[in-house]
Short mmCIF file of C-alpha atoms in Angstrom, two decimals:
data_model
loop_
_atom_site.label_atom_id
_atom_site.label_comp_id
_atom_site.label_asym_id
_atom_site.label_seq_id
_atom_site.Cartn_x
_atom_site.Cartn_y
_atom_site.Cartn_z
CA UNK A 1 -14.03 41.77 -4.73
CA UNK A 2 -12.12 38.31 -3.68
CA UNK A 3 -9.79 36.98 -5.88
CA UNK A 4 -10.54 34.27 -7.56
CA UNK A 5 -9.21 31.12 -6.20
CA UNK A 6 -6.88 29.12 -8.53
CA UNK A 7 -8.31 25.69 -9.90
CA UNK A 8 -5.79 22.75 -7.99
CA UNK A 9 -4.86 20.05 -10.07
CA UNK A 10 -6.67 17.67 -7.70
CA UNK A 11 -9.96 19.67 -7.15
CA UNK A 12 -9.31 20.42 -3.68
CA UNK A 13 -9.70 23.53 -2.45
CA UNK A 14 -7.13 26.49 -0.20
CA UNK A 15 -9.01 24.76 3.27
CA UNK A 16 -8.66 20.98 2.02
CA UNK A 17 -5.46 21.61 0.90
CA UNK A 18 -3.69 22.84 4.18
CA UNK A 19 -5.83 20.37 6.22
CA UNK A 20 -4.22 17.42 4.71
CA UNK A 21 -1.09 18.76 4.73
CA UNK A 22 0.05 16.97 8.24
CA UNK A 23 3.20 14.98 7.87
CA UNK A 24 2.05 12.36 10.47
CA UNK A 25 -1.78 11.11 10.01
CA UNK A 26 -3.37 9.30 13.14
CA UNK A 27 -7.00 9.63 12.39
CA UNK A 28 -7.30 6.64 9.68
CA UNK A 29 -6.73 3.43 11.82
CA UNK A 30 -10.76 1.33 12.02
CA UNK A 31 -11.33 -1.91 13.10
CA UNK A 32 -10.80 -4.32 10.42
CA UNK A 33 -13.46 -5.67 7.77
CA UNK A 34 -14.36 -9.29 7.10
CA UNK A 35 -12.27 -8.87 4.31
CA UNK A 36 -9.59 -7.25 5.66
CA UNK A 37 -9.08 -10.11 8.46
CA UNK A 38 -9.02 -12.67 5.97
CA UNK A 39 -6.17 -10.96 4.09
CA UNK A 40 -4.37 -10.03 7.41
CA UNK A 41 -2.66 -7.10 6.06
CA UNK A 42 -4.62 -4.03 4.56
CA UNK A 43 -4.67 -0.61 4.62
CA UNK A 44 -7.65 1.02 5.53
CA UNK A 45 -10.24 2.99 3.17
CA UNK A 46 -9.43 5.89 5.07
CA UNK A 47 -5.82 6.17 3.71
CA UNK A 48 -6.80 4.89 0.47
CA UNK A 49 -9.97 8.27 0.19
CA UNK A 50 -7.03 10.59 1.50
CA UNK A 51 -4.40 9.41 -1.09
CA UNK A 52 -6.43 9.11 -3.96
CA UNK A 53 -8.13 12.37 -3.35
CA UNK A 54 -4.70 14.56 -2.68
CA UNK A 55 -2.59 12.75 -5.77
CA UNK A 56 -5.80 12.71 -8.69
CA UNK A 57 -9.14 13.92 -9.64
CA UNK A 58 -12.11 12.52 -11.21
CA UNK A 59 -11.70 10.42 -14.36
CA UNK A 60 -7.93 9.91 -13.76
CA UNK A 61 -6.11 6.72 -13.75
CA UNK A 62 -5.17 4.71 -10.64
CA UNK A 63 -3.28 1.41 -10.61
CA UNK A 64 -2.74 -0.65 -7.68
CA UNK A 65 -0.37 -3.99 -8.91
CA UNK A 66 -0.85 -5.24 -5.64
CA UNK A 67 -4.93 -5.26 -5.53
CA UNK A 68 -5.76 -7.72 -2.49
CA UNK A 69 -9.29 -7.12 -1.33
CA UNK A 70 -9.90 -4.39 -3.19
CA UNK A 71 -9.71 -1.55 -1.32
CA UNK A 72 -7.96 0.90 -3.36
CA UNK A 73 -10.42 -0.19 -6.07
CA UNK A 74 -13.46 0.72 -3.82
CA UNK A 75 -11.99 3.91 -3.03
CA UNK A 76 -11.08 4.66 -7.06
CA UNK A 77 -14.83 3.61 -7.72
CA UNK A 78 -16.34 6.18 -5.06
CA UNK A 79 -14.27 8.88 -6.04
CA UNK A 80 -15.12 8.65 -9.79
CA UNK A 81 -11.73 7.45 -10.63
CA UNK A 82 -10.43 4.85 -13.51
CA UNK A 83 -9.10 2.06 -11.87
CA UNK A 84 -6.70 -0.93 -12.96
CA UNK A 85 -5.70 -3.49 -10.54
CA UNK A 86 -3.42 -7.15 -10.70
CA UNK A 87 -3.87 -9.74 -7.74
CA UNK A 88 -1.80 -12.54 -8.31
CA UNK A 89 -3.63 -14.60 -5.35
CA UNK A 90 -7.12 -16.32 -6.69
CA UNK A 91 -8.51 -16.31 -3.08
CA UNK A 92 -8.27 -12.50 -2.96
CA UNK A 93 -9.14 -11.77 -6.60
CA UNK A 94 -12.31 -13.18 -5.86
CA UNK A 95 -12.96 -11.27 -3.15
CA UNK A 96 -11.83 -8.38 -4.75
CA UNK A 97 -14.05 -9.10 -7.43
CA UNK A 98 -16.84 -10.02 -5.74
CA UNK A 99 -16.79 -6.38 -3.77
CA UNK A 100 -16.21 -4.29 -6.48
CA UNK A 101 -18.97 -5.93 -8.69
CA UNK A 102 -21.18 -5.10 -6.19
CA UNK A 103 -20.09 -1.00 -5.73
CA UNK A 104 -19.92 -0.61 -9.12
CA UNK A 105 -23.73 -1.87 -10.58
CA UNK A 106 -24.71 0.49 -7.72
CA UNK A 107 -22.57 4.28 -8.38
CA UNK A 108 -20.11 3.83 -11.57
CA UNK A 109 -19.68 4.79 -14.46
CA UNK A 110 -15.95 5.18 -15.06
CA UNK A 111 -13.70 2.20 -16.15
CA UNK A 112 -12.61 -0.93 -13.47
CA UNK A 113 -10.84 -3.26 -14.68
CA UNK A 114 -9.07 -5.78 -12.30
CA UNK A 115 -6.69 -8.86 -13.91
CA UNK A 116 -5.86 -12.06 -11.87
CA UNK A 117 -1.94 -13.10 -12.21
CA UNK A 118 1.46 -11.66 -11.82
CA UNK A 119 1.54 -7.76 -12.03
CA UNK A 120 5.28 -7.66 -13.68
CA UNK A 121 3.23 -9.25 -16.55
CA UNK A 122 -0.19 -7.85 -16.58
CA UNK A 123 1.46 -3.89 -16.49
CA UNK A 124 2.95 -4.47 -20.08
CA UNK A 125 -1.13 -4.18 -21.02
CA UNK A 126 -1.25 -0.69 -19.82
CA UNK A 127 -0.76 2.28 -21.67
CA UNK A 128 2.28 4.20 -21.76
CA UNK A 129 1.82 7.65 -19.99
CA UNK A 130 -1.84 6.34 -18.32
CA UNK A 131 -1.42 6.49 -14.95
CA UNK A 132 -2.09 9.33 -12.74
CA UNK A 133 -1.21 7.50 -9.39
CA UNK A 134 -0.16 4.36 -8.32
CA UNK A 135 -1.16 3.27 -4.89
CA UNK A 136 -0.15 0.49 -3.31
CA UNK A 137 1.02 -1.62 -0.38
CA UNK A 138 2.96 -4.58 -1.85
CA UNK A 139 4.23 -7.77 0.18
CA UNK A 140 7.25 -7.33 2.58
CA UNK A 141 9.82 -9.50 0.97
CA UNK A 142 9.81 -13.07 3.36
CA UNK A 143 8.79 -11.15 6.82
CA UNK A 144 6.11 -13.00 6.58
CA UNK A 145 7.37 -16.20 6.72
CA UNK A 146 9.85 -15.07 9.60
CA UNK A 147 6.93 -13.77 11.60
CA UNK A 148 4.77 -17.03 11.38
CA UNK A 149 7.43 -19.05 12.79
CA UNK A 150 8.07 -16.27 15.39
CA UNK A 151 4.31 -16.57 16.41
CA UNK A 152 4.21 -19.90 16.21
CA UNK A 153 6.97 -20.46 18.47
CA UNK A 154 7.54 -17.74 21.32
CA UNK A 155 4.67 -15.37 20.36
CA UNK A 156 1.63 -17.97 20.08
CA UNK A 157 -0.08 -16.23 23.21
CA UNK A 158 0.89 -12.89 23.22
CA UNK A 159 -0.85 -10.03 23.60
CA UNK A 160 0.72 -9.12 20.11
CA UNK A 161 -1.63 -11.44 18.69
CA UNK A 162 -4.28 -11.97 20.66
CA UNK A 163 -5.32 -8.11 21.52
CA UNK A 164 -3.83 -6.70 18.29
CA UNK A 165 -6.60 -9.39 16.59
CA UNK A 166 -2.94 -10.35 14.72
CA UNK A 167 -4.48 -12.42 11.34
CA UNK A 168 -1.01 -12.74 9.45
CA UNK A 169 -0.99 -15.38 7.07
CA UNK A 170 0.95 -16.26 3.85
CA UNK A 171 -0.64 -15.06 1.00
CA UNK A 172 0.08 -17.34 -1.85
CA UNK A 173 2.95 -20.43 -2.47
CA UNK A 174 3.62 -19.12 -5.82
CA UNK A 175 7.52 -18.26 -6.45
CA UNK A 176 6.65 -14.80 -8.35
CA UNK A 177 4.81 -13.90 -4.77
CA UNK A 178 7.18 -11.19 -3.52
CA UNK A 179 5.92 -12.12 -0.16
CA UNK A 180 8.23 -15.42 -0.70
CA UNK A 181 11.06 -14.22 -2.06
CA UNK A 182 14.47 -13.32 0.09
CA UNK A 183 15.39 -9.51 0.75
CA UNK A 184 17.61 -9.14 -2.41
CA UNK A 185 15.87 -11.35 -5.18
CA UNK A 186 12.16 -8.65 -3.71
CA UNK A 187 14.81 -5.61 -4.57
CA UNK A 188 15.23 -6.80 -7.79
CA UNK A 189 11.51 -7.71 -8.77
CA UNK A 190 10.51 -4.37 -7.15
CA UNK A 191 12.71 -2.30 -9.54
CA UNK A 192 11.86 -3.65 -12.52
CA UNK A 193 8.39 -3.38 -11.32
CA UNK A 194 9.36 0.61 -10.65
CA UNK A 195 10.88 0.56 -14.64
CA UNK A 196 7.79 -0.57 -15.57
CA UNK A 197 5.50 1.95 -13.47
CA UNK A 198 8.02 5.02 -14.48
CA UNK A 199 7.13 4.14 -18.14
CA UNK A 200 3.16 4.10 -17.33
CA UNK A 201 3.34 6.67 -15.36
CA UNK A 202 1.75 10.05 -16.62
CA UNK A 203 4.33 13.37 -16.37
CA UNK A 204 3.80 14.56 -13.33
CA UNK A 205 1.75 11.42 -12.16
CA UNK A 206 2.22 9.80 -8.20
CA UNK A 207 3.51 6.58 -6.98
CA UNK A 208 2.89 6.12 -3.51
CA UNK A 209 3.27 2.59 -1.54
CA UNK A 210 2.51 2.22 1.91
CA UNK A 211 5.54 0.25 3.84
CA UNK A 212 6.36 -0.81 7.16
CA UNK A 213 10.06 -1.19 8.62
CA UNK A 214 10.69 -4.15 10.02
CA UNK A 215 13.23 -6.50 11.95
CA UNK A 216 15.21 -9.87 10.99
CA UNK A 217 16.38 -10.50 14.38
CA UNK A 218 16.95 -14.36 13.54
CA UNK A 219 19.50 -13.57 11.28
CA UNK A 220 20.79 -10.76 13.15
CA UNK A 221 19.23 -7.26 11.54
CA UNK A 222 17.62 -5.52 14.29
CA UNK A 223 15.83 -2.61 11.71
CA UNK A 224 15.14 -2.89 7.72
CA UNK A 225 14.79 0.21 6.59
CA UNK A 226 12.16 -1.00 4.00
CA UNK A 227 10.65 2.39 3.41
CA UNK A 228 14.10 3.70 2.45
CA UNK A 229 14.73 0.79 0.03
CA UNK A 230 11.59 1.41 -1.67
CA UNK A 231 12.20 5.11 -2.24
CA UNK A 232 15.81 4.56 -3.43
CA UNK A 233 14.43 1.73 -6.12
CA UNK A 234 11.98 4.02 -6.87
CA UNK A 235 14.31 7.05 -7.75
CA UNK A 236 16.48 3.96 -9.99
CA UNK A 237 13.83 3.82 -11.69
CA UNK A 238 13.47 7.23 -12.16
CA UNK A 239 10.87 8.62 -9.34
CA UNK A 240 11.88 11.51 -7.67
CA UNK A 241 11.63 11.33 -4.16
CA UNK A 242 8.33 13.24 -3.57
CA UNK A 243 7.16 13.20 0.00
CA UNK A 244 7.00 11.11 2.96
CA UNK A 245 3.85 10.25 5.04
CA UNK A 246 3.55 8.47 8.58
CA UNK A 247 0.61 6.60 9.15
CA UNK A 248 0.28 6.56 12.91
CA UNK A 249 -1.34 3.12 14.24
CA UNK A 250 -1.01 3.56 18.11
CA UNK A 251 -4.52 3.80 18.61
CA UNK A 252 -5.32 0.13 17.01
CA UNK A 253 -2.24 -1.59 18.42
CA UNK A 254 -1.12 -2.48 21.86
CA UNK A 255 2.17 -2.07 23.44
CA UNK A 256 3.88 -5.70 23.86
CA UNK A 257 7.73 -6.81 25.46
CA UNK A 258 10.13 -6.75 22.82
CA UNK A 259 13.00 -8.09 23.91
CA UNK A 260 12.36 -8.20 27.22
CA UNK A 261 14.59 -8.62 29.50
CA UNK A 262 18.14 -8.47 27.54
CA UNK A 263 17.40 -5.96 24.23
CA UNK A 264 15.36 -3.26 23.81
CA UNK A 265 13.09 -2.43 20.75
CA UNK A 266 10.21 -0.60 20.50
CA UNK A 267 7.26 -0.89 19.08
CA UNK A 268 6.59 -0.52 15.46
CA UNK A 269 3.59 1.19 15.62
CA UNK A 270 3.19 3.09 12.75
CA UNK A 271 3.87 2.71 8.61
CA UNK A 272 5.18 4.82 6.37
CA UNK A 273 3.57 6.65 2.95
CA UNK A 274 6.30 7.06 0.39
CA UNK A 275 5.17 9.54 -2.35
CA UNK A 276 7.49 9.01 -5.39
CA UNK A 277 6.97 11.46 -8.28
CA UNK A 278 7.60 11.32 -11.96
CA UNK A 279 8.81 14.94 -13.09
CA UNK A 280 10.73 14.98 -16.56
#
């Protein structure tokens, strides 16, 4: 007689289990939704399935305080998750809302409750000790402002935008958007946004955000180890320092010049999944 196989605290089984268990994941890039083009900076549904599923199970509690279109909403809806989600832009709550109303008169029956307005606010409304996992891919500090004017400028034709389909765009003007604030005054919103998540967070419970490094070669910073920064706020807070994930995105992107002909960089083709655990 077979042993009985223990129960996992996330439903999957010994097969499920040791297939996810790759450290670098290049089977989740798609071609980009309506939705997602409009925002110019989402993570598939793909990543958001995988994440949810490895970190939860049904009826548990995920937050995302950086909602956009929705996607890790759609996700928590399919998978017979909770959900809770902030968007501080109106354009993209709307679509948010608009997508998720629709899913969930069709399949749901568990809670989804997304809030328009500043997430460093709106996360004081959630219980203490809620939150199985927190999933998330939050604004890059002011890259995006940098790489507007570097489109604009020297990049307006290349194949960078053009064959990558590049749609970045500013997401709001508001001056609580981390996406406008400089590299040190995001550090300091992000951490007391990390306080806050610790204290939600349930014992034992995940908070993952999905980052990409980046460069500030105007003012002279060839790398910014943004993945790094967020997993040393994160263990400020309180996290420990879980796991790390690399989302492979060769397959969507093409190689461009960087550089070219005096310095050179490669490619950033690929983001990183930082898993940040709360373990008392």
């Amino acid at each position: 007689m077979m042993p009985k196989e223990k129960e996992s605290f996330n439903d999957l089984n010994t097969k499920e289990w040791a297939i996810n268990s790759r450290s670098v994941w290049n089977d989740l890039s798609s071609a980009r939704t309506r939705n997602a083009l409009k925002h110019g900076a989402t993570f598939p549904k793909k990543l958001s399935d995988r994440v949810i599923s490895l970190y939860s199970r049904k009826n548990d509690l995920i937050l995302d305080p950086f909602l956009g279109t929705g996607t890790t909403a759609l996700s928590a809806i399919e998978l017979q998750r909770n959900f809770i989600g902030f968007e501080l832009s109106k354009e993209f709550f709307d679509i948010a809302n608009n997508t998720i109303k629709d899913c969930v008169n069709l399949l749901f029956n568990n809670s989804c409750d997304i809030i328009e307005g500043d997430c460093l606010e709106l996360i004081d409304g959630v219980d203490n000790n809620s939150v199985t996992l927190t999933l998330t891919s939050p604004p890059y500090a002011n890259l995006i402002h940098k790489v507007l004017e570097d489109r604009t400028k020297r990049h307006k034709k290349s194949a960078f935008v053009v064959d990558n389909n590049a749609t970045t765009r500013l997401y709001s003007n508001y001056d609580k958007d981390l996406g406008n604030m400089d590299l040190e005054k995001y550090k300091t919103a992000v951490l007391e946004l990390m306080r806050k998540l610790f204290v939600k967070t349930k014992n034992g419970g995940y908070n993952v955000w999905v980052v990409k490094d980046f460069r500030d070669t105007k003012n002279k910073i060839p790398y910014v180890d943004l993945h790094t920064i967020i997993a040393n706020l994160g263990q400020e807070a309180g996290f420990k320092y879980h796991d790390l994930i690399i989302w492979d995105q060769n397959e969507r992107r093409r190689l461009v010049l960087l550089g070219y002909p005096s310095v050179f960089y490669v490619n950033q083709n690929h983001s990183f999944i930082v898993v940040l655990r709360k373990t008392l």
